[in-house]
Each structure stands twice: as C-alpha cells, then as structure tokens.
Short mmCIF file of C-alpha atoms and ligand atoms in Angstrom, two decimals:
data_model
loop_
_atom_site.label_atom_id
_atom_site.label_comp_id
_atom_site.label_asym_id
_atom_site.label_seq_id
_atom_site.Cartn_x
_atom_site.Cartn_y
_atom_site.Cartn_z
CA MET Q 29 0.00 0.00 0.00
CA SER Q 30 1.65 3.25 -1.07
CA LEU Q 31 0.45 6.67 -0.05
CA ASN Q 32 -1.73 8.44 -2.54
CA PRO Q 33 0.09 11.19 -4.46
CA THR Q 34 -1.77 14.01 -2.75
CA GLU Q 35 -0.14 13.14 0.59
CA ILE Q 36 3.32 13.36 -0.97
CA ASP Q 37 2.33 16.58 -2.73
CA ARG Q 38 1.29 17.97 0.66
CA ARG Q 39 4.67 17.06 2.19
CA LEU Q 40 6.54 18.51 -0.78
CA PHE Q 41 4.53 21.71 -0.59
CA ALA Q 42 5.22 22.05 3.14
CA MET Q 43 8.93 21.49 2.49
CA LEU Q 44 9.08 24.20 -0.19
CA HIS Q 45 7.21 26.70 2.00
CA HIS Q 46 9.00 25.83 5.23
CA ARG Q 47 10.97 29.06 5.46
CA ALA Q 48 8.23 31.27 4.05
CA HIS Q 49 6.26 30.75 7.28
CA GLN Q 50 9.13 31.95 9.47
CA ILE Q 51 10.37 35.11 7.77
CA GLY Q 52 9.47 38.75 8.09
CA PRO Q 53 10.01 41.88 5.99
CA GLY Q 54 13.61 42.18 4.81
CA ASP Q 55 14.56 38.56 5.51
CA SER Q 56 16.07 36.51 2.71
CA ILE Q 57 13.72 34.10 0.97
CA ALA Q 58 16.57 31.62 0.61
CA GLU Q 59 17.85 29.75 3.65
CA PRO Q 60 20.84 31.63 5.11
CA LEU Q 61 24.13 29.78 5.45
CA VAL Q 62 25.39 29.87 9.05
CA PRO Q 63 28.87 28.43 9.46
CA ALA Q 64 29.45 28.25 13.21
CA SER Q 65 31.32 26.10 15.70
CA ILE Q 66 30.25 28.08 18.78
CA PHE Q 67 27.25 30.21 19.77
CA HIS Q 68 26.54 33.02 22.22
CA LEU Q 69 26.17 31.00 25.40
CA PRO Q 70 24.70 32.76 28.43
CA ASP Q 71 24.19 30.95 31.73
CA ASP Q 72 21.09 29.04 30.76
CA PRO Q 73 21.84 27.79 27.23
CA GLU Q 74 19.38 26.49 24.66
CA PRO Q 75 20.14 22.77 24.75
CA ASP Q 76 20.63 22.45 20.97
CA ARG Q 77 22.71 25.59 20.39
CA VAL Q 78 25.67 24.95 22.62
CA TYR Q 79 28.38 23.75 20.27
CA GLY Q 80 28.65 22.97 16.56
CA ARG Q 81 29.04 19.23 17.09
CA VAL Q 82 25.58 19.10 18.71
CA ALA Q 83 23.65 21.24 16.22
CA ASN Q 84 23.98 24.00 13.68
CA PRO Q 85 21.20 26.28 12.35
CA THR Q 86 21.80 25.32 8.68
CA VAL Q 87 22.00 21.63 9.52
CA GLN Q 88 18.73 22.01 11.43
CA ALA Q 89 17.18 23.79 8.43
CA ALA Q 90 18.04 20.79 6.22
CA GLU Q 91 16.76 18.37 8.90
CA ALA Q 92 13.47 20.28 9.16
CA ARG Q 93 12.91 19.92 5.40
CA LEU Q 94 13.79 16.23 5.40
CA ALA Q 95 11.49 15.75 8.41
CA LEU Q 96 8.61 17.24 6.41
CA LEU Q 97 9.30 14.90 3.47
CA GLU Q 98 9.73 11.83 5.69
CA ASP Q 99 6.93 12.87 8.06
CA ALA Q 100 9.33 11.82 10.82
CA ARG Q 101 12.05 13.23 13.03
CA THR Q 102 15.31 13.33 11.08
CA HIS Q 103 19.00 13.84 11.77
CA LEU Q 104 21.59 14.65 9.15
CA PHE Q 105 25.02 13.01 8.91
CA SER Q 106 28.29 13.69 7.14
CA SER Q 107 27.72 10.69 4.80
CA GLY Q 108 25.33 7.84 4.18
CA MET Q 109 27.71 5.47 6.00
CA ALA Q 110 27.81 7.82 9.02
CA ALA Q 111 23.99 7.53 9.07
CA TYR Q 112 24.36 3.73 9.01
CA SER Q 113 26.91 3.61 11.82
CA ALA Q 114 24.76 5.88 14.04
CA THR Q 115 21.74 3.64 13.38
CA ILE Q 116 23.71 0.59 14.48
CA LEU Q 117 25.19 2.38 17.52
CA ALA Q 118 21.67 3.49 18.53
CA THR Q 119 19.98 0.09 18.19
CA ILE Q 120 22.53 -2.68 18.72
CA LYS Q 121 24.44 -3.97 21.71
CA SER Q 122 27.06 -6.66 22.13
CA GLY Q 123 25.63 -10.11 21.38
CA ASP Q 124 22.96 -8.83 18.95
CA THR Q 125 22.50 -10.03 15.37
CA VAL Q 126 21.99 -7.81 12.32
CA LEU Q 127 20.49 -9.11 9.07
CA VAL Q 128 21.62 -7.40 5.85
CA LEU Q 129 21.19 -8.15 2.17
CA GLY Q 130 24.02 -10.20 0.67
CA ASP Q 131 23.55 -8.13 -2.51
CA GLY Q 132 22.98 -4.75 -0.83
CA TYR Q 133 25.37 -1.83 -0.51
CA TYR Q 134 28.82 -3.45 0.00
CA ALA Q 135 30.20 -1.00 2.60
CA VAL Q 136 27.46 -2.02 5.05
CA ARG Q 137 28.67 -5.62 5.09
CA HIS Q 138 32.30 -4.46 5.43
CA MET Q 139 31.44 -2.16 8.34
CA LEU Q 140 29.70 -4.98 10.21
CA ALA Q 141 32.40 -7.55 9.40
CA GLU Q 142 35.46 -5.35 10.00
CA ILE Q 143 34.33 -3.00 12.79
CA PHE Q 144 31.25 -4.21 14.68
CA SER Q 145 32.34 -7.87 14.75
CA ALA Q 146 35.01 -6.80 17.26
CA TYR Q 147 32.15 -5.79 19.61
CA ASN Q 148 30.49 -9.19 19.33
CA VAL Q 149 27.81 -8.05 16.86
CA GLU Q 150 26.91 -10.85 14.51
CA MET Q 151 26.04 -10.25 10.86
CA VAL Q 152 23.86 -12.61 8.84
CA THR Q 153 23.30 -12.04 5.13
CA CYS Q 154 20.56 -13.11 2.75
CA PRO Q 155 20.15 -12.34 -0.95
CA ALA Q 156 17.22 -10.05 -1.77
CA ALA Q 157 15.57 -12.78 -3.85
CA GLN Q 158 15.23 -15.00 -0.74
CA ILE Q 159 14.64 -12.34 1.91
CA MET Q 160 10.97 -13.23 2.46
CA ASP Q 161 12.10 -16.64 3.77
CA ALA Q 162 15.02 -15.37 5.89
CA ALA Q 163 14.90 -16.58 9.50
CA LEU Q 164 14.31 -13.66 11.89
CA ASP Q 165 14.63 -15.50 15.24
CA GLY Q 166 17.21 -13.69 17.33
CA VAL Q 167 17.66 -10.91 14.76
CA ARG Q 168 17.57 -7.50 16.48
CA LEU Q 169 17.83 -5.32 13.36
CA ALA Q 170 17.15 -6.06 9.69
CA ILE Q 171 18.44 -3.61 7.10
CA LEU Q 172 16.87 -3.79 3.63
CA GLU Q 173 17.33 -1.86 0.42
CA THR Q 174 14.72 -1.69 -2.32
CA PRO Q 175 15.07 -1.55 -5.23
CA THR Q 176 18.31 -3.45 -4.69
CA ASN Q 177 21.38 -2.11 -6.25
CA PRO Q 178 22.65 -2.95 -8.81
CA ASN Q 179 20.18 -5.75 -9.65
CA LEU Q 180 17.00 -3.65 -9.21
CA ASP Q 181 14.92 -6.34 -7.52
CA VAL Q 182 12.02 -4.94 -5.49
CA ILE Q 183 11.22 -6.21 -1.98
CA ASP Q 184 7.67 -6.08 -0.57
CA LEU Q 185 8.27 -3.76 2.39
CA ALA Q 186 4.80 -3.99 3.96
CA ALA Q 187 4.97 -7.80 3.98
CA PHE Q 188 8.51 -7.86 5.38
CA ALA Q 189 7.63 -5.22 8.01
CA ARG Q 190 4.78 -7.48 9.25
CA ARG Q 191 7.26 -10.35 9.64
CA CYS Q 192 9.65 -8.09 11.58
CA GLN Q 193 6.90 -6.92 13.94
CA LYS Q 194 5.99 -10.52 14.77
CA ALA Q 195 9.65 -11.39 15.38
CA ASP Q 196 10.28 -8.27 17.50
CA CYS Q 197 12.99 -7.21 15.05
CA LEU Q 198 13.61 -3.57 14.10
CA LEU Q 199 13.40 -2.84 10.38
CA ALA Q 200 15.61 -0.18 8.79
CA VAL Q 201 15.22 0.56 5.09
CA ASP Q 202 17.92 2.19 2.99
CA ASN Q 203 15.80 4.48 0.80
CA THR Q 204 18.70 6.09 -1.08
CA VAL Q 205 17.59 5.05 -4.57
CA CYS Q 206 13.95 6.16 -4.25
CA THR Q 207 14.14 9.06 -1.79
CA ALA Q 208 11.14 10.02 0.35
CA LEU Q 209 9.32 11.36 -2.71
CA THR Q 210 9.10 7.99 -4.48
CA GLN Q 211 8.80 5.47 -1.63
CA GLN Q 212 7.75 5.86 2.03
CA PRO Q 213 9.11 2.91 4.07
CA LEU Q 214 7.89 4.34 7.40
CA ASP Q 215 4.32 4.39 6.06
CA LEU Q 216 4.77 0.74 5.03
CA GLY Q 217 5.76 -0.32 8.55
CA ALA Q 218 9.54 0.20 8.73
CA ASP Q 219 10.95 1.62 11.99
CA ILE Q 220 13.86 3.54 10.50
CA VAL Q 221 14.80 5.09 7.16
CA ILE Q 222 18.46 5.49 6.24
CA SER Q 223 19.44 7.48 3.17
CA SER Q 224 22.62 8.50 1.41
CA ASP Q 225 21.77 12.05 0.36
CA THR Q 226 25.02 12.04 -1.59
CA LYS Q 227 22.96 10.60 -4.45
CA ALA Q 228 19.69 12.00 -5.87
CA ALA Q 229 18.61 13.95 -2.77
CA ALA Q 230 21.47 16.45 -3.06
CA GLY Q 231 21.78 15.50 -6.71
CA HIS Q 232 24.70 17.59 -7.99
CA SER Q 233 27.66 15.21 -7.39
CA ASP Q 234 29.41 17.75 -5.16
CA LEU Q 235 29.04 16.49 -1.56
CA LEU Q 236 28.54 13.55 0.79
CA LEU Q 237 25.61 13.51 3.24
CA GLY Q 238 23.20 11.05 4.81
CA HIS Q 239 20.20 11.04 7.12
CA VAL Q 240 18.30 8.85 9.57
CA SER Q 241 14.53 9.24 10.10
CA SER Q 242 12.17 7.54 12.54
CA ARG Q 243 8.87 8.18 14.31
CA ASP Q 244 10.32 6.64 17.50
CA ASP Q 245 11.48 9.64 19.53
CA ASP Q 246 13.60 7.64 22.01
CA LEU Q 247 15.39 5.95 19.15
CA MET Q 248 16.05 9.33 17.50
CA ASP Q 249 17.40 10.68 20.81
CA ARG Q 250 19.93 7.82 20.73
CA VAL Q 251 20.73 8.47 17.04
CA HIS Q 252 21.37 12.14 17.85
CA ARG Q 253 23.47 11.21 20.89
CA ALA Q 254 25.54 8.83 18.71
CA ARG Q 255 26.11 11.65 16.22
CA THR Q 256 27.10 14.13 18.93
CA LEU Q 257 29.49 11.78 20.72
CA ALA Q 258 31.01 10.12 17.64
CA GLY Q 259 31.15 13.47 15.85
CA ALA Q 260 29.53 12.81 12.46
CA ILE Q 261 27.56 16.08 12.06
CA PRO Q 262 28.04 17.55 8.57
CA GLY Q 263 29.35 21.03 7.83
CA ALA Q 264 26.93 23.92 7.35
CA PHE Q 265 27.79 24.46 3.69
CA ASP Q 266 27.00 20.88 2.69
CA ALA Q 267 23.70 21.07 4.59
CA TRP Q 268 22.94 24.34 2.78
CA LEU Q 269 23.63 22.69 -0.59
CA LEU Q 270 21.23 19.89 0.39
CA VAL Q 271 18.46 22.40 1.18
CA ARG Q 272 18.99 23.81 -2.29
CA GLY Q 273 19.03 20.35 -3.88
CA LEU Q 274 15.84 19.22 -2.11
CA GLU Q 275 13.94 22.15 -3.59
CA THR Q 276 14.36 20.74 -7.11
CA LEU Q 277 14.31 17.04 -6.22
CA ASP Q 278 10.84 16.31 -7.57
CA ILE Q 279 11.43 17.92 -10.96
CA ARG Q 280 14.84 16.29 -11.28
CA LEU Q 281 13.39 12.86 -10.43
CA GLU Q 282 10.62 13.38 -12.97
CA ARG Q 283 13.05 14.18 -15.81
CA MET Q 284 15.43 11.40 -14.77
CA ALA Q 285 12.64 8.78 -14.71
CA ALA Q 286 11.25 9.96 -18.06
CA ASN Q 287 14.74 9.59 -19.57
CA ALA Q 288 15.19 6.17 -17.95
CA GLY Q 289 11.86 4.91 -19.28
CA ARG Q 290 12.75 5.91 -22.84
CA VAL Q 291 16.30 4.54 -22.68
CA ALA Q 292 15.09 1.25 -21.14
CA ALA Q 293 12.59 0.79 -23.99
CA LEU Q 294 15.31 1.46 -26.57
CA LEU Q 295 17.78 -0.97 -24.96
CA LYS Q 296 15.18 -3.70 -24.53
CA ASP Q 297 14.52 -4.06 -28.25
CA HIS Q 298 18.13 -3.97 -29.42
CA ALA Q 299 19.88 -7.08 -30.73
CA SER Q 300 23.22 -6.27 -29.02
CA VAL Q 301 21.63 -6.13 -25.57
CA VAL Q 302 21.51 -9.41 -23.63
CA SER Q 303 19.04 -8.23 -20.97
CA VAL Q 304 17.60 -5.13 -19.31
CA ARG Q 305 16.30 -4.59 -15.78
CA TYR Q 306 14.07 -1.56 -15.19
CA PRO Q 307 11.07 -1.72 -12.84
CA GLY Q 308 9.06 0.42 -15.28
CA LEU Q 309 9.15 -2.17 -18.10
CA ALA Q 310 5.88 -4.12 -18.18
CA ASP Q 311 7.69 -7.49 -18.48
CA ASP Q 312 10.21 -6.77 -15.70
CA PRO Q 313 9.88 -9.19 -12.73
CA ALA Q 314 9.62 -6.17 -10.36
CA PHE Q 315 7.00 -4.30 -12.41
CA ALA Q 316 3.86 -5.18 -10.39
CA LEU Q 317 5.37 -4.67 -6.94
CA ALA Q 318 7.15 -1.47 -7.99
CA GLY Q 319 3.80 -0.16 -9.21
CA GLN Q 320 2.27 -0.71 -5.76
CA GLN Q 321 5.13 0.46 -3.61
CA MET Q 322 6.88 3.19 -5.62
CA SER Q 323 5.30 6.24 -7.24
CA SER Q 324 7.91 6.11 -10.03
CA PRO Q 325 10.13 3.34 -11.48
CA GLY Q 326 13.13 5.62 -11.00
CA PHE Q 327 16.27 6.54 -12.89
CA LEU Q 328 18.46 3.41 -12.62
CA ILE Q 329 18.69 0.76 -15.36
CA GLY Q 330 20.62 -2.51 -15.28
CA VAL Q 331 21.75 -3.51 -18.78
CA THR Q 332 23.86 -6.51 -19.76
CA PHE Q 333 25.97 -6.71 -22.90
CA ALA Q 334 27.75 -9.87 -24.11
CA ASP Q 335 31.08 -8.92 -22.48
CA ALA Q 336 33.03 -6.14 -20.75
CA GLY Q 337 34.47 -4.90 -24.08
CA ARG Q 338 31.04 -4.32 -25.57
CA ALA Q 339 29.80 -2.60 -22.41
CA SER Q 340 32.79 -0.25 -22.45
CA ARG Q 341 32.41 0.42 -26.19
CA PHE Q 342 28.75 1.34 -25.64
CA VAL Q 343 29.73 3.85 -22.93
CA GLU Q 344 32.54 5.35 -25.02
CA THR Q 345 30.69 5.69 -28.33
CA SER Q 346 27.41 6.90 -26.91
CA GLY Q 347 29.33 9.81 -25.43
CA VAL Q 348 26.60 10.61 -22.90
CA PHE Q 349 27.25 8.25 -19.98
CA ILE Q 350 30.08 9.51 -17.80
CA PRO Q 351 32.00 6.48 -16.56
CA THR Q 352 31.93 6.78 -12.78
CA THR Q 353 30.62 5.08 -9.70
CA SER Q 354 27.65 6.42 -7.73
CA PHE Q 355 24.34 7.59 -9.23
CA GLY Q 356 21.49 10.06 -8.94
CA GLY Q 357 23.29 13.14 -10.29
CA LEU Q 358 22.29 15.58 -13.02
CA HIS Q 359 24.55 13.90 -15.56
CA SER Q 360 23.84 10.44 -16.95
CA SER Q 361 26.51 7.98 -15.87
CA ALA Q 362 27.51 4.33 -16.18
CA ASP Q 363 29.27 1.92 -13.83
CA ARG Q 364 30.46 -1.54 -14.91
CA ARG Q 365 29.80 -3.16 -11.55
CA ALA Q 366 31.86 -6.35 -12.05
CA ARG Q 367 34.97 -4.20 -11.55
CA TRP Q 368 33.87 -3.73 -7.90
CA GLY Q 369 33.27 -7.43 -7.36
CA ASP Q 370 29.44 -7.32 -7.53
CA ASP Q 371 27.91 -10.67 -8.44
CA VAL Q 372 26.91 -9.58 -11.97
CA PRO Q 373 28.11 -10.49 -15.51
CA ASP Q 374 31.25 -8.74 -16.84
CA GLY Q 375 29.13 -6.95 -19.44
CA PHE Q 376 26.64 -5.56 -16.86
CA LEU Q 377 26.29 -1.77 -16.60
CA ARG Q 378 24.32 0.17 -14.02
CA LEU Q 379 23.09 3.26 -15.87
CA SER Q 380 21.97 6.31 -13.92
CA LEU Q 381 19.89 8.61 -16.08
CA GLY Q 382 20.33 12.32 -15.57
CA CYS Q 383 18.49 15.52 -16.45
CA GLU Q 384 19.68 15.94 -20.04
CA PRO Q 385 16.99 16.78 -22.63
CA SER Q 386 15.58 13.49 -23.93
CA ALA Q 387 16.02 13.85 -27.71
CA PRO Q 388 19.82 14.26 -27.85
CA LEU Q 389 20.16 11.72 -25.04
CA LEU Q 390 18.27 9.09 -27.03
CA GLN Q 391 20.30 9.92 -30.16
CA SER Q 392 23.50 9.31 -28.19
CA VAL Q 393 22.22 5.97 -26.88
CA GLU Q 394 21.30 4.93 -30.43
CA LYS Q 395 24.79 5.86 -31.60
CA GLY Q 396 26.31 3.73 -28.83
CA LEU Q 397 24.11 0.77 -29.75
CA ALA Q 398 24.85 1.12 -33.49
CA ALA Q 399 28.58 0.82 -32.75
CA LEU Q 400 27.93 -2.71 -31.42
CA SER Q 401 26.06 -4.05 -34.46
C1 PLP B 524 26.11 5.46 -1.63
C2 PLP B 524 25.24 4.58 -0.84
C3 PLP B 524 25.43 4.43 0.52
C4 PLP B 524 26.58 5.10 1.26
O1 PLP B 524 26.45 6.48 1.24
P1 PLP B 524 27.71 7.49 1.33
O2 PLP B 524 27.06 8.83 1.27
O3 PLP B 524 28.61 7.18 0.16
O4 PLP B 524 28.41 7.23 2.62
C5 PLP B 524 24.55 3.61 1.21
N1 PLP B 524 23.54 2.97 0.58
C6 PLP B 524 23.34 3.10 -0.73
C7 PLP B 524 22.21 2.37 -1.37
C8 PLP B 524 24.18 3.89 -1.49
O5 PLP B 524 23.99 3.99 -2.80
#
C-alpha cells in the first residue's frame, strides 16, 4: 500500500514553504548559510545551540525539510555510511545479530564484518531474492534496500515489516535510490529510514551527506546522541547545498525517470543487448510490486551486454554516460559493476539517467548501440 500522491504533494509543498512561514520583511527568501562552531552561550543555554558538534542552524534547516518529506524526526550526517553507523550504535548492543542483504550496498557488510564484529555483533546475510524466507529469530535489526542495487529487484516492504513486527525485530530501510518522494518505508511499517543524500537527494555530485529518520522519539534521541558523541555532524555548507538540492528534487526525479523509461525501452529491443532490468518495463519481474510500492520506477537501469568490451564500447561511443561510480546526479553515468566485485556479468552496466533533454540523449544511446552491431 503506497500513499496516494496528494499526501506526498502535501509534504513537498510544506517542504518548499517551510521558510516562508518563518520570515518577516527584509529577511532573505533563501535559507541563510550559518557556518558556526560556537554560539553566544549565556548561563542558561538552549540545549541544541551549545556547540557545533551538537547542532547547527543550517544543519537544522536541512533536517526540518527532510522531516517534512519523511513525516518523521530526522538527523543529518556527514555521509550515508555515518547515518548507518549511528543507526547501528543506537539500536545494537554486544551479542545482537543484524540481518543485511548479501547483494545490498557493500560497505554495510564491510562495516559490520570489519568493525562491529570486534564488539560481538553478529552479521547474517541473505540475498534479496530469498529475503521473504530469511529466519528472523534472534535478529535485532534487519536492514533492507529496495530496489536493490545494482540488480534492481524490489522487496515487498509492507509484507517484510509485518514479519519483523511478529519477530520483534527492528526494520531499517535504505531508501537512497527512491528518496522520500518515491517510496515511504515508514508508512509501510519500517521503523527507520536510512538514506545516502550524496545521491539523488542532493543530486549535484558535489558532496557527501546522509540522514536517519524515525517516528520513535527515544530511538532518534539515541541516534542524535551517537552523532554528537562520535562526531559525524556535517558542515553547514553541505547542509545548505542539500536544502537547495531538495527544492528541485521532484522535478529532477521526474526528468530522470522519463529519460530512464525511454532509454530502457530502446535498450530492450536492441539485438546487441543481452538483458535489461528496469522496474518500469511491463515485463520486468519487479513491475507489479514497484507499481504498488513506488510512485515512479526511478532513474536506474541494469543492462547486460555480451562482455566487458562491448559494455565499455557502448559507454565510449554513446558519449553521454560519464563512466563513474555512484548515481542520482544531473549527468547520466555508467558503472560496470563487475569491476567492484558485484555478483553480476562482466558486461553488466548500471546506468543512472540524468536531467539531459531526452532527444539528444536518445540519439546518443542509439549511436552507442549502433557501434555494437
Ligand atoms: C552510496 C550509498 C550508501 C553510502 O552512502 P555514502 O554517502 O557514500 O556514505 C549507502 N547505501 C546506498 C544504497 C548507497 O547507494
């Protein structure tokens, strides 16, 4: 069950008008940037304006906007992985078990295996395709990602959340790929949302940020305490850039998804393409579930060519996909994931579609495909 679009429109509207309700004559319409490590501190200080590691006005301005989009209390972090580590510090103690996807974001498994294992935290992994049957007995925290990355499988969050509730297991969902505008895990029963705002949320490939959201106030107190004591608050300028990025997120996502839909259709019918994954294609295995759970099939495409050479030739000759890792930026990009050790064919590319005008973009893709025939 996904929220109807008018609820998301309401949240988006509130986010865009957040500052307008607080300003008076002569104030700037745009959010001011306030770089500050210390604040005027009389005898009886405001608890959240004591020192820059605890809070900062511009960081709070970004958090307030994310909170409106998530409809949940939110704290901002210096990267997506900092948001992950605070979530684990706030929910897990020695002897606990964490379930993660075997084919989810790789750094999460490394963090649990290389850092938290030393504190007697056990990690169990399960591939996304089998997650509905994963045993949850003794699992304290399950962390899912949907759509998975890079394979773009979709997991039924409402169904998995019901299993977690029965097993008394917390559910955190990494919502980086969709953002709060496309998918609302908390409304589907998840306890926690984690997001890397480095990707589409900020959207301009110029910063690292992450956030944690939850409707459990005690849990968010612990998340904030973990940030304050471990020190992972972001700088004011990055938070300010995120405020700016969030204001155009919906129109960027719309253009990116329109481009992805057209490129996926073009790739699907081409003789040099072995296979295409895109949740917006009617014959994609994730199509039905994506239609229920996501308000848009998104901007990522998984495409497989016969071998690594052909995949690289497609990227070079099309001239539009910047070879890079990461995704969600304004510029279309391509990442041949086998080079990072993902369990995908050598000729597999994850394409992230950007905000370029569609006609020249499609011409470039056609040129890249023609070079393979
Ligand atoms: C990039 C990414 C992360 C990590 O975020 P950083 O901002 O790079 O620390 C976590 N999860 C997903 C799905 C990501 O794509």
